PDB file of C-alpha atoms in Angstrom:
ATOM      1  CA  UNK Q  17     -17.310 -11.458  11.369  1.00 76.00           C
ATOM      2  CA  UNK Q  18     -14.253  -9.704   9.081  1.00 84.00           C
ATOM      3  CA  UNK Q  19     -10.705  -8.975  10.077  1.00 89.00           C
ATOM      4  CA  UNK Q  20      -9.708  -4.902  10.461  1.00 90.00           C
ATOM      5  CA  UNK Q  21      -6.814  -3.203  10.031  1.00 90.00           C
ATOM      6  CA  UNK Q  22      -5.495  -1.971  13.133  1.00 89.00           C
ATOM      7  CA  UNK Q  23      -2.969  -0.106  11.503  1.00 88.00           C
ATOM      8  CA  UNK Q  24      -3.263   3.809  12.762  1.00 86.00           C
ATOM      9  CA  UNK Q  25      -4.731   6.124  10.200  1.00 81.00           C
ATOM     10  CA  UNK Q  26      -3.721   9.218  12.032  1.00 84.00           C
ATOM     11  CA  UNK Q  27      -0.844  11.103  11.311  1.00 87.00           C
ATOM     12  CA  UNK Q  28      -0.860   9.601   7.302  1.00 91.00           C
ATOM     13  CA  UNK Q  29      -1.888  10.840   5.184  1.00 91.00           C
ATOM     14  CA  UNK Q  30      -4.943  10.406   3.675  1.00 93.00           C
ATOM     15  CA  UNK Q  31      -5.331   9.475  -0.527  1.00 93.00           C
ATOM     16  CA  UNK Q  32      -8.603   9.137  -2.763  1.00 92.00           C
ATOM     17  CA  UNK Q  33     -10.016   7.905   0.774  1.00 91.00           C
ATOM     18  CA  UNK Q  34      -6.946   5.799   1.100  1.00 93.00           C
ATOM     19  CA  UNK Q  35      -4.764   6.534   4.061  1.00 93.00           C
ATOM     20  CA  UNK Q  36      -0.898   5.508   2.796  1.00 94.00           C
ATOM     21  CA  UNK Q  37       0.685   4.670   5.594  1.00 94.00           C
ATOM     22  CA  UNK Q  38       3.713   3.294   5.975  1.00 94.00           C
ATOM     23  CA  UNK Q  39       5.254  -0.476   5.042  1.00 94.00           C
ATOM     24  CA  UNK Q  40       8.548  -2.743   5.283  1.00 94.00           C
ATOM     25  CA  UNK Q  41      10.155  -2.063   1.999  1.00 92.00           C
ATOM     26  CA  UNK Q  42      13.137  -2.473   0.270  1.00 88.00           C
ATOM     27  CA  UNK Q  43      11.089  -0.712  -3.308  1.00 90.00           C
ATOM     28  CA  UNK Q  44      11.787   3.017  -3.795  1.00 91.00           C
ATOM     29  CA  UNK Q  45       8.504   4.426  -3.546  1.00 90.00           C
ATOM     30  CA  UNK Q  46       6.400   7.438  -1.496  1.00 91.00           C
ATOM     31  CA  UNK Q  47       5.404   5.556   1.084  1.00 91.00           C
ATOM     32  CA  UNK Q  48       7.051   5.953   4.391  1.00 91.00           C
ATOM     33  CA  UNK Q  49       9.214   3.599   6.157  1.00 92.00           C
ATOM     34  CA  UNK Q  50       8.250   1.059   8.614  1.00 89.00           C
ATOM     35  CA  UNK Q  51       9.366  -1.412  10.884  1.00 89.00           C
ATOM     36  CA  UNK Q  52       6.883  -3.372  12.443  1.00 90.00           C
ATOM     37  CA  UNK Q  53       3.788  -5.120  11.057  1.00 92.00           C
ATOM     38  CA  UNK Q  54       2.403  -3.199   8.005  1.00 93.00           C
ATOM     39  CA  UNK Q  55      -0.240  -3.590   5.671  1.00 95.00           C
ATOM     40  CA  UNK Q  56       0.537  -5.181   3.030  1.00 95.00           C
ATOM     41  CA  UNK Q  57       1.515  -8.286   6.223  1.00 95.00           C
ATOM     42  CA  UNK Q  58      -2.108  -8.112   7.368  1.00 94.00           C
ATOM     43  CA  UNK Q  59      -3.689  -7.791   3.531  1.00 95.00           C
ATOM     44  CA  UNK Q  60      -1.581 -11.064   3.615  1.00 96.00           C
ATOM     45  CA  UNK Q  61      -2.247 -12.719   7.065  1.00 95.00           C
ATOM     46  CA  UNK Q  62      -5.523 -11.442   6.172  1.00 94.00           C
ATOM     47  CA  UNK Q  63      -6.414 -13.009   2.852  1.00 94.00           C
ATOM     48  CA  UNK Q  64      -7.641 -16.176   3.618  1.00 93.00           C
ATOM     49  CA  UNK Q  65     -10.271 -15.408   6.024  1.00 93.00           C
ATOM     50  CA  UNK Q  66     -11.611 -12.353   4.348  1.00 92.00           C
ATOM     51  CA  UNK Q  67     -12.480 -13.614   1.192  1.00 92.00           C
ATOM     52  CA  UNK Q  68     -15.008 -16.045   2.568  1.00 91.00           C
ATOM     53  CA  UNK Q  69     -17.032 -12.592   3.150  1.00 89.00           C
ATOM     54  CA  UNK Q  70     -19.509 -11.193   0.764  1.00 86.00           C
ATOM     55  CA  UNK Q  71     -19.305  -7.396   3.091  1.00 88.00           C
ATOM     56  CA  UNK Q  72     -16.826  -5.725   4.645  1.00 88.00           C
ATOM     57  CA  UNK Q  73     -17.321  -2.984   6.828  1.00 89.00           C
ATOM     58  CA  UNK Q  74     -15.336   0.113   6.101  1.00 91.00           C
ATOM     59  CA  UNK Q  75     -13.477   1.337   9.383  1.00 91.00           C
ATOM     60  CA  UNK Q  76     -11.847   3.505   7.686  1.00 90.00           C
ATOM     61  CA  UNK Q  77      -8.783   4.827   5.798  1.00 93.00           C
ATOM     62  CA  UNK Q  78      -7.014   1.916   6.862  1.00 94.00           C
ATOM     63  CA  UNK Q  79      -9.592  -0.303   5.687  1.00 93.00           C
ATOM     64  CA  UNK Q  80      -9.782   0.721   2.772  1.00 93.00           C
ATOM     65  CA  UNK Q  81      -6.190   1.005   1.690  1.00 95.00           C
ATOM     66  CA  UNK Q  82      -6.273  -3.051   3.009  1.00 94.00           C
ATOM     67  CA  UNK Q  83      -9.207  -3.963   0.512  1.00 93.00           C
ATOM     68  CA  UNK Q  84      -7.175  -2.812  -2.007  1.00 94.00           C
ATOM     69  CA  UNK Q  85      -4.019  -4.557  -1.097  1.00 95.00           C
ATOM     70  CA  UNK Q  86      -6.893  -7.567  -0.189  1.00 94.00           C
ATOM     71  CA  UNK Q  87      -7.683  -7.312  -4.305  1.00 93.00           C
ATOM     72  CA  UNK Q  88      -4.224  -7.347  -5.307  1.00 93.00           C
ATOM     73  CA  UNK Q  89      -3.617 -10.799  -3.106  1.00 94.00           C
ATOM     74  CA  UNK Q  90      -6.281 -11.874  -4.979  1.00 93.00           C
ATOM     75  CA  UNK Q  91      -4.907 -10.837  -8.850  1.00 93.00           C
ATOM     76  CA  UNK Q  92      -1.784 -12.218  -8.264  1.00 93.00           C
ATOM     77  CA  UNK Q  93      -2.754 -14.960  -6.683  1.00 93.00           C
ATOM     78  CA  UNK Q  94      -5.452 -15.978  -9.554  1.00 93.00           C
ATOM     79  CA  UNK Q  95      -1.815 -15.437 -12.121  1.00 92.00           C
ATOM     80  CA  UNK Q  96       0.197 -17.703  -9.593  1.00 92.00           C
ATOM     81  CA  UNK Q  97      -2.591 -20.817 -10.456  1.00 90.00           C
ATOM     82  CA  UNK Q  98      -0.390 -21.180 -14.172  1.00 85.00           C
ATOM     83  CA  UNK Q  99       3.310 -20.624 -12.318  1.00 88.00           C
ATOM     84  CA  UNK Q 100       4.821 -23.875 -12.075  1.00 86.00           C
ATOM     85  CA  UNK Q 101       7.655 -23.192 -10.282  1.00 88.00           C
ATOM     86  CA  UNK Q 102       8.739 -20.572  -8.089  1.00 91.00           C
ATOM     87  CA  UNK Q 103      10.757 -18.792 -10.608  1.00 91.00           C
ATOM     88  CA  UNK Q 104       7.408 -18.230 -12.949  1.00 91.00           C
ATOM     89  CA  UNK Q 105       5.889 -16.669 -10.019  1.00 92.00           C
ATOM     90  CA  UNK Q 106       8.571 -14.425  -9.980  1.00 92.00           C
ATOM     91  CA  UNK Q 107       8.244 -13.085 -13.122  1.00 93.00           C
ATOM     92  CA  UNK Q 108       4.677 -12.523 -13.093  1.00 92.00           C
ATOM     93  CA  UNK Q 109       4.958 -11.097 -10.326  1.00 91.00           C
ATOM     94  CA  UNK Q 110       7.749  -8.697 -11.816  1.00 90.00           C
ATOM     95  CA  UNK Q 111       5.352  -7.658 -14.414  1.00 91.00           C
ATOM     96  CA  UNK Q 112       2.102  -7.529 -12.663  1.00 90.00           C
ATOM     97  CA  UNK Q 113       4.369  -4.848 -10.550  1.00 86.00           C
ATOM     98  CA  UNK Q 114       5.273  -2.615 -13.329  1.00 86.00           C
ATOM     99  CA  UNK Q 115       1.279  -2.942 -15.869  1.00 91.00           C
ATOM    100  CA  UNK Q 116      -0.344   0.822 -15.439  1.00 92.00           C
ATOM    101  CA  UNK Q 117      -3.208  -0.127 -13.145  1.00 91.00           C
ATOM    102  CA  UNK Q 118      -6.905   1.968 -12.809  1.00 91.00           C
ATOM    103  CA  UNK Q 119      -6.855   5.094 -10.613  1.00 92.00           C
ATOM    104  CA  UNK Q 120      -9.664   5.512  -8.422  1.00 92.00           C
ATOM    105  CA  UNK Q 121     -12.356   7.783 -10.427  1.00 89.00           C
ATOM    106  CA  UNK Q 122     -11.876   5.890 -13.850  1.00 90.00           C
ATOM    107  CA  UNK Q 123     -14.092   3.894 -15.684  1.00 90.00           C
ATOM    108  CA  UNK Q 124     -14.493   0.068 -14.911  1.00 89.00           C
ATOM    109  CA  UNK Q 125     -12.127   0.625 -11.266  1.00 90.00           C
ATOM    110  CA  UNK Q 126     -12.882  -2.429  -9.060  1.00 88.00           C
ATOM    111  CA  UNK Q 127     -13.790   0.266  -5.469  1.00 86.00           C
ATOM    112  CA  UNK Q 128     -15.806   3.370  -7.379  1.00 82.00           C
ATOM    113  CA  UNK Q 129     -18.254   2.694  -4.587  1.00 81.00           C
ATOM    114  CA  UNK Q 130     -15.391   2.837  -1.916  1.00 83.00           C
ATOM    115  CA  UNK Q 131     -12.738   5.461  -2.845  1.00 90.00           C
ATOM    116  CA  UNK Q 132     -13.363   9.146  -4.222  1.00 91.00           C
ATOM    117  CA  UNK Q 133     -11.936   9.876  -7.303  1.00 92.00           C
ATOM    118  CA  UNK Q 134      -8.091  12.045  -6.902  1.00 92.00           C
ATOM    119  CA  UNK Q 135      -9.414  16.284  -7.169  1.00 93.00           C
ATOM    120  CA  UNK Q 136      -5.965  16.920  -8.567  1.00 94.00           C
ATOM    121  CA  UNK Q 137      -3.182  15.595 -11.016  1.00 94.00           C
ATOM    122  CA  UNK Q 138      -0.495  14.804  -8.129  1.00 94.00           C
ATOM    123  CA  UNK Q 139      -2.804  13.385  -5.796  1.00 94.00           C
ATOM    124  CA  UNK Q 140      -3.991  10.696  -8.498  1.00 94.00           C
ATOM    125  CA  UNK Q 141       0.062  11.157  -9.128  1.00 95.00           C
ATOM    126  CA  UNK Q 142       0.567  10.137  -4.873  1.00 95.00           C
ATOM    127  CA  UNK Q 143      -1.976   7.385  -5.196  1.00 94.00           C
ATOM    128  CA  UNK Q 144      -0.666   5.554  -8.377  1.00 94.00           C
ATOM    129  CA  UNK Q 145       2.940   5.954  -7.028  1.00 94.00           C
ATOM    130  CA  UNK Q 146       2.002   4.754  -3.411  1.00 95.00           C
ATOM    131  CA  UNK Q 147       0.104   0.863  -4.640  1.00 94.00           C
ATOM    132  CA  UNK Q 148       2.770   0.649  -7.493  1.00 94.00           C
ATOM    133  CA  UNK Q 149       5.493   0.206  -4.327  1.00 94.00           C
ATOM    134  CA  UNK Q 150       2.810  -1.530  -2.514  1.00 94.00           C
ATOM    135  CA  UNK Q 151       1.292  -3.690  -5.337  1.00 94.00           C
ATOM    136  CA  UNK Q 152       5.442  -5.086  -5.975  1.00 94.00           C
ATOM    137  CA  UNK Q 153       6.399  -5.296  -2.005  1.00 94.00           C
ATOM    138  CA  UNK Q 154       3.246  -7.377  -1.635  1.00 95.00           C
ATOM    139  CA  UNK Q 155       4.031 -10.196  -4.106  1.00 93.00           C
ATOM    140  CA  UNK Q 156       7.366 -10.530  -3.323  1.00 93.00           C
ATOM    141  CA  UNK Q 157       5.835 -11.142   0.164  1.00 94.00           C
ATOM    142  CA  UNK Q 158       3.378 -13.438  -1.306  1.00 94.00           C
ATOM    143  CA  UNK Q 159       5.694 -15.490  -3.030  1.00 93.00           C
ATOM    144  CA  UNK Q 160       6.639 -16.961   0.078  1.00 93.00           C
ATOM    145  CA  UNK Q 161       3.768 -17.989   1.187  1.00 94.00           C
ATOM    146  CA  UNK Q 162       1.735 -19.554  -2.552  1.00 93.00           C
ATOM    147  CA  UNK Q 163       4.970 -21.204  -2.608  1.00 92.00           C
ATOM    148  CA  UNK Q 164       7.029 -24.101  -0.324  1.00 90.00           C
ATOM    149  CA  UNK Q 165      10.831 -23.800  -0.097  1.00 90.00           C
ATOM    150  CA  UNK Q 166      10.725 -26.726  -2.710  1.00 90.00           C
ATOM    151  CA  UNK Q 167       9.455 -24.619  -4.782  1.00 85.00           C
ATOM    152  CA  UNK Q 168       5.899 -26.125  -5.509  1.00 88.00           C
ATOM    153  CA  UNK Q 169       2.380 -24.242  -5.030  1.00 90.00           C
ATOM    154  CA  UNK Q 170       1.382 -24.361  -2.077  1.00 90.00           C
ATOM    155  CA  UNK Q 171      -1.965 -26.175  -2.121  1.00 91.00           C
ATOM    156  CA  UNK Q 172      -3.531 -24.505   0.902  1.00 93.00           C
ATOM    157  CA  UNK Q 173      -3.108 -21.289  -0.384  1.00 92.00           C
ATOM    158  CA  UNK Q 174      -4.317 -21.766  -3.699  1.00 90.00           C
ATOM    159  CA  UNK Q 175      -6.978 -23.515  -3.032  1.00 91.00           C
ATOM    160  CA  UNK Q 176      -7.966 -19.137  -2.385  1.00 90.00           C
ATOM    161  CA  UNK Q 177      -7.551 -18.382  -5.326  1.00 88.00           C
ATOM    162  CA  UNK Q 178     -10.740 -18.563  -7.275  1.00 87.00           C
ATOM    163  CA  UNK Q 179     -12.206 -16.704  -4.666  1.00 87.00           C
ATOM    164  CA  UNK Q 180     -13.206 -13.184  -5.420  1.00 84.00           C
ATOM    165  CA  UNK Q 181     -13.018 -10.814  -2.583  1.00 84.00           C
ATOM    166  CA  UNK Q 182     -15.929  -8.990  -2.218  1.00 81.00           C
ATOM    167  CA  UNK Q 183     -17.196 -10.337  -5.510  1.00 79.00           C
ATOM    168  CA  UNK Q 184     -14.511  -7.974  -7.211  1.00 82.00           C
ATOM    169  CA  UNK Q 185     -11.827  -8.204  -8.878  1.00 81.00           C
ATOM    170  CA  UNK Q 186      -8.922  -5.738 -10.448  1.00 80.00           C
TER     171      UNK Q 186
END
């Protein structure tokens, strides 16, 4: 049984079918701020269990946000494979957060069946801004899990880097 997001979808903006949930972050962006456990914490903590499943029964917009962020976790971990130190991975995370990424509705977008295309340019920019902020924060937090305090790769986390969540990759 897969782990679903516990974040409430009520009283949050919905863009392209994803809930724009509050984030606990210092990264500037359009996301509302949170003090407690956020969807990024859920994405990282649920990743190793959820990556073992081929199906994911979506129960709401919060789950769609979780699915996208778990694909981002897989993408970052795949890039960490060649890193020797935590500083090398920090450079990769920074570059990953800054590189352009596809929006729902674009040709080649991994979650075409899960997310709807933006209905306006404003909605597309809102989605892009939120997930740019979320991807940057996710990468910074993921470093703490994928690397030991000494700065070496954590083999217990990196064992999951070769797996694809829902057989998809960003």
